[in-house]
PDB file of C-alpha atoms in Angstrom:
ATOM      1  CA  MET A 101     -20.523  -7.612  22.774  1.00 53.00           C
ATOM      2  CA  ASN A 102     -16.807  -8.087  23.485  1.00 61.00           C
ATOM      3  CA  SER A 103     -15.775  -9.751  20.225  1.00 89.00           C
ATOM      4  CA  LYS A 104     -14.499  -7.550  17.433  1.00 98.00           C
ATOM      5  CA  ILE A 105     -16.683  -7.365  14.328  1.00 99.00           C
ATOM      6  CA  ALA A 106     -15.090  -7.603  10.876  1.00 99.00           C
ATOM      7  CA  LEU A 107     -16.699  -7.196   7.457  1.00 99.00           C
ATOM      8  CA  VAL A 108     -14.852  -8.830   4.562  1.00 99.00           C
ATOM      9  CA  THR A 109     -16.075  -8.152   1.028  1.00 99.00           C
ATOM     10  CA  GLY A 110     -15.537 -10.796  -1.615  1.00 97.00           C
ATOM     11  CA  ALA A 111     -15.388 -13.372   1.174  1.00 98.00           C
ATOM     12  CA  GLY A 112     -17.006 -16.216  -0.714  1.00 96.00           C
ATOM     13  CA  LYS A 113     -13.711 -17.629  -1.970  1.00 93.00           C
ATOM     14  CA  GLY A 114     -10.014 -17.043  -2.474  1.00 91.00           C
ATOM     15  CA  ILE A 115      -8.147 -14.430  -0.481  1.00 94.00           C
ATOM     16  CA  GLY A 116     -11.320 -12.960   1.012  1.00 96.00           C
ATOM     17  CA  PHE A 117     -12.389 -16.284   2.477  1.00 97.00           C
ATOM     18  CA  GLU A 118      -8.925 -16.866   3.910  1.00 96.00           C
ATOM     19  CA  VAL A 119      -8.830 -13.387   5.452  1.00 98.00           C
ATOM     20  CA  ALA A 120     -12.188 -14.069   7.088  1.00 99.00           C
ATOM     21  CA  LYS A 121     -10.956 -17.452   8.307  1.00 98.00           C
ATOM     22  CA  GLN A 122      -7.728 -16.128   9.798  1.00 98.00           C
ATOM     23  CA  LEU A 123      -9.533 -13.269  11.522  1.00 99.00           C
ATOM     24  CA  GLY A 124     -12.156 -15.671  12.831  1.00 98.00           C
ATOM     25  CA  LEU A 125      -9.520 -17.985  14.267  1.00 98.00           C
ATOM     26  CA  GLN A 126      -8.381 -15.024  16.360  1.00 98.00           C
ATOM     27  CA  GLY A 127     -11.831 -14.835  17.954  1.00 98.00           C
ATOM     28  CA  ILE A 128     -13.174 -12.075  15.720  1.00 99.00           C
ATOM     29  CA  THR A 129     -16.782 -12.281  14.513  1.00 99.00           C
ATOM     30  CA  VAL A 130     -16.675 -12.158  10.722  1.00 99.00           C
ATOM     31  CA  LEU A 131     -19.359 -10.983   8.329  1.00 99.00           C
ATOM     32  CA  THR A 132     -18.715 -12.788   5.055  1.00 99.00           C
ATOM     33  CA  ALA A 133     -19.978 -10.528   2.283  1.00 99.00           C
ATOM     34  CA  ALA A 134     -20.534 -11.957  -1.172  1.00 98.00           C
ATOM     35  CA  ARG A 135     -22.528 -11.023  -4.241  1.00 96.00           C
ATOM     36  CA  THR A 136     -25.136 -13.738  -3.682  1.00 97.00           C
ATOM     37  CA  LYS A 137     -26.780 -14.791  -0.446  1.00 97.00           C
ATOM     38  CA  GLU A 138     -25.920 -18.409  -1.229  1.00 98.00           C
ATOM     39  CA  ALA A 139     -22.182 -17.692  -1.534  1.00 98.00           C
ATOM     40  CA  ALA A 140     -22.161 -15.536   1.600  1.00 98.00           C
ATOM     41  CA  ASP A 141     -24.017 -18.143   3.643  1.00 99.00           C
ATOM     42  CA  GLN A 142     -21.875 -21.003   2.321  1.00 99.00           C
ATOM     43  CA  ALA A 143     -18.685 -19.210   3.358  1.00 99.00           C
ATOM     44  CA  ALA A 144     -20.101 -18.465   6.801  1.00 99.00           C
ATOM     45  CA  SER A 145     -21.247 -22.068   7.203  1.00 99.00           C
ATOM     46  CA  GLU A 146     -17.780 -23.409   6.362  1.00 98.00           C
ATOM     47  CA  LEU A 147     -16.240 -21.055   8.913  1.00 99.00           C
ATOM     48  CA  ARG A 148     -18.729 -21.994  11.623  1.00 99.00           C
ATOM     49  CA  GLN A 149     -17.775 -25.644  11.127  1.00 98.00           C
ATOM     50  CA  GLN A 150     -14.294 -24.600  12.262  1.00 97.00           C
ATOM     51  CA  GLY A 151     -15.625 -22.954  15.402  1.00 98.00           C
ATOM     52  CA  ILE A 152     -15.638 -19.427  13.989  1.00 98.00           C
ATOM     53  CA  GLU A 153     -18.454 -16.968  14.680  1.00 98.00           C
ATOM     54  CA  ALA A 154     -19.509 -16.052  11.142  1.00 99.00           C
ATOM     55  CA  VAL A 155     -22.562 -14.481   9.527  1.00 99.00           C
ATOM     56  CA  GLY A 156     -23.185 -14.394   5.789  1.00 99.00           C
ATOM     57  CA  VAL A 157     -24.312 -11.079   4.326  1.00 98.00           C
ATOM     58  CA  GLN A 158     -25.297 -10.449   0.729  1.00 98.00           C
ATOM     59  CA  LEU A 159     -23.605  -7.393  -0.753  1.00 98.00           C
ATOM     60  CA  GLU A 160     -23.497  -6.300  -4.359  1.00 97.00           C
ATOM     61  CA  VAL A 161     -20.584  -3.920  -3.891  1.00 98.00           C
ATOM     62  CA  THR A 162     -21.589  -1.663  -6.787  1.00 97.00           C
ATOM     63  CA  ASN A 163     -25.149  -1.220  -5.485  1.00 97.00           C
ATOM     64  CA  GLU A 164     -25.385   1.815  -3.205  1.00 97.00           C
ATOM     65  CA  ALA A 165     -28.802   0.737  -1.901  1.00 97.00           C
ATOM     66  CA  HIS A 166     -27.304  -2.619  -0.813  1.00 95.00           C
ATOM     67  CA  ILE A 167     -24.472  -0.780   0.900  1.00 98.00           C
ATOM     68  CA  ALA A 168     -26.858   1.509   2.777  1.00 98.00           C
ATOM     69  CA  GLU A 169     -28.998  -1.444   3.875  1.00 98.00           C
ATOM     70  CA  LEU A 170     -25.941  -3.309   5.144  1.00 98.00           C
ATOM     71  CA  ALA A 171     -24.706  -0.288   7.097  1.00 99.00           C
ATOM     72  CA  LYS A 172     -28.125   0.050   8.722  1.00 99.00           C
ATOM     73  CA  TRP A 173     -28.183  -3.672   9.581  1.00 99.00           C
ATOM     74  CA  ILE A 174     -24.709  -3.589  11.152  1.00 99.00           C
ATOM     75  CA  GLN A 175     -25.745  -0.567  13.215  1.00 99.00           C
ATOM     76  CA  THR A 176     -28.847  -2.404  14.450  1.00 99.00           C
ATOM     77  CA  GLU A 177     -27.122  -5.740  15.120  1.00 98.00           C
ATOM     78  CA  TYR A 178     -23.758  -4.626  16.504  1.00 98.00           C
ATOM     79  CA  GLY A 179     -23.741  -0.861  16.960  1.00 98.00           C
ATOM     80  CA  ARG A 180     -20.230  -0.559  15.527  1.00 98.00           C
ATOM     81  CA  LEU A 181     -17.726  -2.087  13.112  1.00 99.00           C
ATOM     82  CA  ASP A 182     -14.131  -2.799  14.111  1.00 99.00           C
ATOM     83  CA  ILE A 183     -12.570  -4.024  10.875  1.00 99.00           C
ATOM     84  CA  LEU A 184     -13.395  -3.413   7.213  1.00 99.00           C
ATOM     85  CA  ILE A 185     -11.555  -5.405   4.552  1.00 99.00           C
ATOM     86  CA  ASN A 186     -12.263  -4.002   1.081  1.00 99.00           C
ATOM     87  CA  ASN A 187     -11.238  -7.189  -0.681  1.00 97.00           C
ATOM     88  CA  ALA A 188     -13.655  -7.583  -3.617  1.00 96.00           C
ATOM     89  CA  GLY A 189     -11.933  -6.846  -6.910  1.00 94.00           C
ATOM     90  CA  VAL A 190     -11.869  -7.672 -10.614  1.00 92.00           C
ATOM     91  CA  SER A 191      -9.537  -7.693 -13.606  1.00 86.00           C
ATOM     92  CA  LEU A 192     -11.698  -7.614 -16.714  1.00 85.00           C
ATOM     93  CA  GLU A 193      -9.586  -6.432 -19.631  1.00 70.00           C
ATOM     94  CA  LYS A 194      -9.578  -8.612 -22.710  1.00 65.00           C
ATOM     95  CA  PRO A 195      -9.714  -8.001 -26.482  1.00 53.00           C
ATOM     96  CA  GLY A 196     -12.912  -6.271 -27.549  1.00 53.00           C
ATOM     97  CA  TYR A 197     -13.850  -5.227 -24.021  1.00 55.00           C
ATOM     98  CA  GLU A 198     -11.457  -2.364 -23.376  1.00 62.00           C
ATOM     99  CA  GLY A 199     -13.906   0.540 -22.952  1.00 67.00           C
ATOM    100  CA  ASP A 200     -16.451  -1.270 -20.820  1.00 82.00           C
ATOM    101  CA  ALA A 201     -13.660  -2.982 -18.905  1.00 85.00           C
ATOM    102  CA  PHE A 202     -12.252   0.356 -17.791  1.00 88.00           C
ATOM    103  CA  ARG A 203     -15.581   1.539 -16.410  1.00 92.00           C
ATOM    104  CA  ASP A 204     -16.542  -1.800 -14.870  1.00 93.00           C
ATOM    105  CA  THR A 205     -13.116  -2.293 -13.278  1.00 94.00           C
ATOM    106  CA  PHE A 206     -13.277   1.101 -11.588  1.00 96.00           C
ATOM    107  CA  GLU A 207     -16.827   0.393 -10.418  1.00 97.00           C
ATOM    108  CA  VAL A 208     -15.659  -2.630  -8.409  1.00 98.00           C
ATOM    109  CA  ASN A 209     -12.052  -1.792  -7.538  1.00 98.00           C
ATOM    110  CA  THR A 210     -12.376   1.909  -6.703  1.00 98.00           C
ATOM    111  CA  PHE A 211     -15.932   3.228  -6.542  1.00 98.00           C
ATOM    112  CA  ALA A 212     -17.239   0.312  -4.469  1.00 99.00           C
ATOM    113  CA  PRO A 213     -14.600   0.614  -1.715  1.00 99.00           C
ATOM    114  CA  TYR A 214     -15.241   4.358  -1.630  1.00 99.00           C
ATOM    115  CA  PHE A 215     -18.996   4.078  -1.130  1.00 99.00           C
ATOM    116  CA  ILE A 216     -18.703   1.128   1.270  1.00 99.00           C
ATOM    117  CA  THR A 217     -16.114   2.876   3.420  1.00 99.00           C
ATOM    118  CA  GLU A 218     -17.966   6.183   3.498  1.00 99.00           C
ATOM    119  CA  ALA A 219     -21.195   4.417   4.501  1.00 99.00           C
ATOM    120  CA  LEU A 220     -19.469   2.458   7.262  1.00 99.00           C
ATOM    121  CA  MET A 221     -17.126   5.188   8.499  1.00 99.00           C
ATOM    122  CA  PRO A 222     -19.440   6.295  11.352  1.00 99.00           C
ATOM    123  CA  LEU A 223     -19.554   2.695  12.624  1.00 99.00           C
ATOM    124  CA  LEU A 224     -15.784   2.279  12.317  1.00 99.00           C
ATOM    125  CA  LEU A 225     -15.191   5.478  14.278  1.00 99.00           C
ATOM    126  CA  LYS A 226     -17.237   3.999  17.130  1.00 98.00           C
ATOM    127  CA  SER A 227     -14.655   1.228  17.496  1.00 98.00           C
ATOM    128  CA  GLU A 228     -11.885   1.472  20.063  1.00 97.00           C
ATOM    129  CA  ALA A 229      -9.457   0.204  17.417  1.00 97.00           C
ATOM    130  CA  GLY A 230     -11.004   0.590  13.967  1.00 99.00           C
ATOM    131  CA  ARG A 231      -9.047  -0.791  11.027  1.00 99.00           C
ATOM    132  CA  ILE A 232      -9.622  -0.414   7.277  1.00 99.00           C
ATOM    133  CA  VAL A 233      -7.608  -2.565   4.883  1.00 99.00           C
ATOM    134  CA  ASN A 234      -7.843  -1.924   1.146  1.00 99.00           C
ATOM    135  CA  GLN A 235      -6.816  -4.845  -1.040  1.00 97.00           C
ATOM    136  CA  SER A 236      -4.596  -3.180  -3.612  1.00 97.00           C
ATOM    137  CA  SER A 237      -1.775  -4.471  -5.814  1.00 95.00           C
ATOM    138  CA  ALA A 238       1.854  -3.706  -6.566  1.00 92.00           C
ATOM    139  CA  LEU A 239       0.562  -2.949 -10.058  1.00 92.00           C
ATOM    140  CA  GLY A 240      -1.149   0.073  -8.505  1.00 93.00           C
ATOM    141  CA  SER A 241       2.241   1.488  -7.514  1.00 94.00           C
ATOM    142  CA  ILE A 242       3.239   4.193  -9.988  1.00 93.00           C
ATOM    143  CA  GLN A 243       6.894   3.948  -8.985  1.00 91.00           C
ATOM    144  CA  PHE A 244       6.831   0.165  -9.437  1.00 89.00           C
ATOM    145  CA  ILE A 245       5.288   0.414 -12.903  1.00 89.00           C
ATOM    146  CA  LEU A 246       7.849   3.003 -13.999  1.00 88.00           C
ATOM    147  CA  SER A 247      10.838   1.031 -12.739  1.00 89.00           C
ATOM    148  CA  ASN A 248       9.955  -2.649 -13.212  1.00 81.00           C
ATOM    149  CA  GLU A 249      10.058  -4.238 -16.657  1.00 81.00           C
ATOM    150  CA  LEU A 250       7.935  -7.233 -15.661  1.00 73.00           C
ATOM    151  CA  ALA A 251       5.252  -4.978 -14.196  1.00 69.00           C
ATOM    152  CA  GLN A 252       5.205  -2.975 -17.414  1.00 76.00           C
ATOM    153  CA  ARG A 253       4.571  -6.164 -19.381  1.00 77.00           C
ATOM    154  CA  ILE A 254       1.809  -7.614 -17.225  1.00 70.00           C
ATOM    155  CA  ALA A 255      -0.026  -4.503 -16.019  1.00 72.00           C
ATOM    156  CA  THR A 256      -3.291  -3.645 -17.734  1.00 81.00           C
ATOM    157  CA  PRO A 257      -4.333   0.020 -17.679  1.00 87.00           C
ATOM    158  CA  ALA A 258      -7.748  -0.299 -16.043  1.00 89.00           C
ATOM    159  CA  TYR A 259      -6.615  -2.637 -13.272  1.00 91.00           C
ATOM    160  CA  ALA A 260      -3.421  -0.722 -12.507  1.00 92.00           C
ATOM    161  CA  ALA A 261      -5.147   2.660 -12.563  1.00 93.00           C
ATOM    162  CA  SER A 262      -8.028   1.444 -10.393  1.00 96.00           C
ATOM    163  CA  LYS A 263      -5.616   0.178  -7.739  1.00 97.00           C
ATOM    164  CA  ALA A 264      -3.561   3.382  -7.878  1.00 97.00           C
ATOM    165  CA  ALA A 265      -6.786   5.306  -7.271  1.00 98.00           C
ATOM    166  CA  LEU A 266      -7.627   2.993  -4.373  1.00 99.00           C
ATOM    167  CA  ASN A 267      -4.232   3.765  -2.862  1.00 99.00           C
ATOM    168  CA  MET A 268      -5.060   7.463  -3.058  1.00 99.00           C
ATOM    169  CA  LEU A 269      -8.279   6.771  -1.141  1.00 99.00           C
ATOM    170  CA  THR A 270      -6.207   5.005   1.509  1.00 99.00           C
ATOM    171  CA  ALA A 271      -4.045   8.113   1.894  1.00 99.00           C
ATOM    172  CA  TYR A 272      -7.133  10.355   1.916  1.00 99.00           C
ATOM    173  CA  TRP A 273      -8.918   8.393   4.645  1.00 99.00           C
ATOM    174  CA  ALA A 274      -5.756   8.087   6.725  1.00 99.00           C
ATOM    175  CA  GLN A 275      -5.395  11.865   6.727  1.00 98.00           C
ATOM    176  CA  LYS A 276      -9.114  12.437   7.248  1.00 98.00           C
ATOM    177  CA  THR A 277      -9.130  10.229  10.364  1.00 98.00           C
ATOM    178  CA  SER A 278      -5.806  11.413  11.775  1.00 97.00           C
ATOM    179  CA  GLY A 279      -6.052  11.791  15.543  1.00 96.00           C
ATOM    180  CA  THR A 280      -8.677   9.047  15.896  1.00 98.00           C
ATOM    181  CA  ASN A 281      -8.308   5.360  16.776  1.00 97.00           C
ATOM    182  CA  LEU A 282      -8.848   4.403  13.122  1.00 99.00           C
ATOM    183  CA  LYS A 283      -6.012   3.127  10.935  1.00 99.00           C
ATOM    184  CA  VAL A 284      -6.270   2.835   7.148  1.00 99.00           C
ATOM    185  CA  ASN A 285      -3.775   0.954   4.978  1.00 99.00           C
ATOM    186  CA  SER A 286      -3.394  -0.639   1.550  1.00 99.00           C
ATOM    187  CA  VAL A 287      -2.044  -4.129   1.016  1.00 98.00           C
ATOM    188  CA  HIS A 288      -0.459  -6.028  -1.859  1.00 95.00           C
ATOM    189  CA  PRO A 289      -1.340  -9.716  -1.329  1.00 91.00           C
ATOM    190  CA  GLY A 290       1.335 -11.058  -3.653  1.00 82.00           C
ATOM    191  CA  LEU A 291       0.736 -13.196  -6.726  1.00 75.00           C
ATOM    192  CA  VAL A 292      -1.837 -15.645  -5.393  1.00 61.00           C
ATOM    193  CA  LYS A 293      -3.330 -18.833  -6.823  1.00 54.00           C
ATOM    194  CA  THR A 294      -6.877 -17.593  -7.405  1.00 58.00           C
ATOM    195  CA  ARG A 295      -9.076 -17.236 -10.465  1.00 57.00           C
ATOM    196  CA  MET A 296      -7.486 -13.825 -11.021  1.00 54.00           C
ATOM    197  CA  GLY A 297      -3.910 -14.808 -10.169  1.00 50.00           C
ATOM    198  CA  GLY A 298      -3.901 -18.077 -12.101  1.00 52.00           C
ATOM    199  CA  ASP A 299      -2.526 -21.527 -11.334  1.00 61.00           C
ATOM    200  CA  LYS A 300       1.110 -20.492 -11.838  1.00 59.00           C
ATOM    201  CA  ALA A 301       1.018 -17.934  -9.033  1.00 56.00           C
ATOM    202  CA  GLU A 302       3.568 -18.479  -6.283  1.00 74.00           C
ATOM    203  CA  LEU A 303       1.383 -18.020  -3.185  1.00 77.00           C
ATOM    204  CA  SER A 304      -1.597 -19.900  -1.776  1.00 85.00           C
ATOM    205  CA  PRO A 305      -4.707 -17.946  -0.740  1.00 82.00           C
ATOM    206  CA  GLN A 306      -3.703 -18.619   2.875  1.00 89.00           C
ATOM    207  CA  GLU A 307      -0.360 -16.902   2.283  1.00 94.00           C
ATOM    208  CA  GLY A 308      -2.006 -14.108   0.323  1.00 92.00           C
ATOM    209  CA  ALA A 309      -4.235 -13.288   3.297  1.00 94.00           C
ATOM    210  CA  VAL A 310      -1.390 -12.808   5.787  1.00 95.00           C
ATOM    211  CA  THR A 311      -0.628  -9.127   5.196  1.00 97.00           C
ATOM    212  CA  ALA A 312      -4.277  -8.059   5.250  1.00 98.00           C
ATOM    213  CA  VAL A 313      -4.853  -9.898   8.527  1.00 98.00           C
ATOM    214  CA  ARG A 314      -1.776  -8.289  10.076  1.00 98.00           C
ATOM    215  CA  LEU A 315      -2.968  -4.816   9.094  1.00 98.00           C
ATOM    216  CA  ALA A 316      -6.492  -5.573  10.317  1.00 99.00           C
ATOM    217  CA  THR A 317      -5.158  -6.408  13.766  1.00 98.00           C
ATOM    218  CA  LEU A 318      -2.511  -3.712  14.151  1.00 98.00           C
ATOM    219  CA  PRO A 319      -1.699  -2.551  17.671  1.00 97.00           C
ATOM    220  CA  GLU A 320      -2.395   0.993  18.810  1.00 96.00           C
ATOM    221  CA  ASP A 321       1.060   2.173  17.730  1.00 97.00           C
ATOM    222  CA  GLY A 322       0.783   0.592  14.269  1.00 98.00           C
ATOM    223  CA  PRO A 323       1.061   2.544  11.022  1.00 98.00           C
ATOM    224  CA  THR A 324      -1.679   4.283   9.080  1.00 99.00           C
ATOM    225  CA  GLY A 325      -1.673   5.621   5.542  1.00 99.00           C
ATOM    226  CA  GLY A 326       0.790   3.012   4.263  1.00 98.00           C
ATOM    227  CA  PHE A 327       1.092   0.427   1.504  1.00 98.00           C
ATOM    228  CA  PHE A 328       2.446  -2.953   2.588  1.00 98.00           C
ATOM    229  CA  TYR A 329       3.427  -6.433   1.468  1.00 96.00           C
ATOM    230  CA  MET A 330       4.353  -8.796   4.286  1.00 93.00           C
ATOM    231  CA  ASP A 331       6.777  -6.747   6.404  1.00 91.00           C
ATOM    232  CA  ASP A 332       7.818  -4.436   3.578  1.00 95.00           C
ATOM    233  CA  THR A 333       6.565  -0.925   2.865  1.00 97.00           C
ATOM    234  CA  LEU A 334       5.823  -0.456  -0.838  1.00 96.00           C
ATOM    235  CA  PRO A 335       6.210   2.781  -2.828  1.00 95.00           C
ATOM    236  CA  TRP A 336       3.174   4.658  -4.014  1.00 94.00           C
TER     237      TRP A 336
END
């Protein structure tokens, strides 16, 4: 198979769907992962109507058995994985839910990308140009939180801490795979009009997908172990 294979988590809607779409329009086969089979298949069907090679895959990102089954299926069907977009994420904090919100936020935003990436790492290392993109946030930048008054007002502890931890995983994997063809980076999508970002956000999902797609298709001399928004490098 000559086409690159990309897995996008949280691809049923929003930024994840747009990342899958933009990758697919470049001729990449996209696996649209969503929590339910119906959502995954619906996303894939919409992409196929636009001439994109897409396959829906059910993935409950916090279920390690689901992750293992998906890794086995990708190995059987494709023998490798070229691109992994860890896009699925949540922001759950609200009054009366603080304790559970902390645990549940880390389950999706940090633990899930860890277990998914570790399970798929052998397949990514088989690629001639493997790329891992972790969907982070500027609110996960410690330097940004310490220096920006707006960030201090809007950041919630569980979400910010979970994204900071995800950034550390990016740095860890980049160092672990140094000397290979694999590149691992974090991305801040911007403030995007999604259920999480709200209607007043400045960017469309299409615009919010741009940086992730760029990092997913980096050339051989592209960066690894970085944190990016558009063409800018962000501080950790």
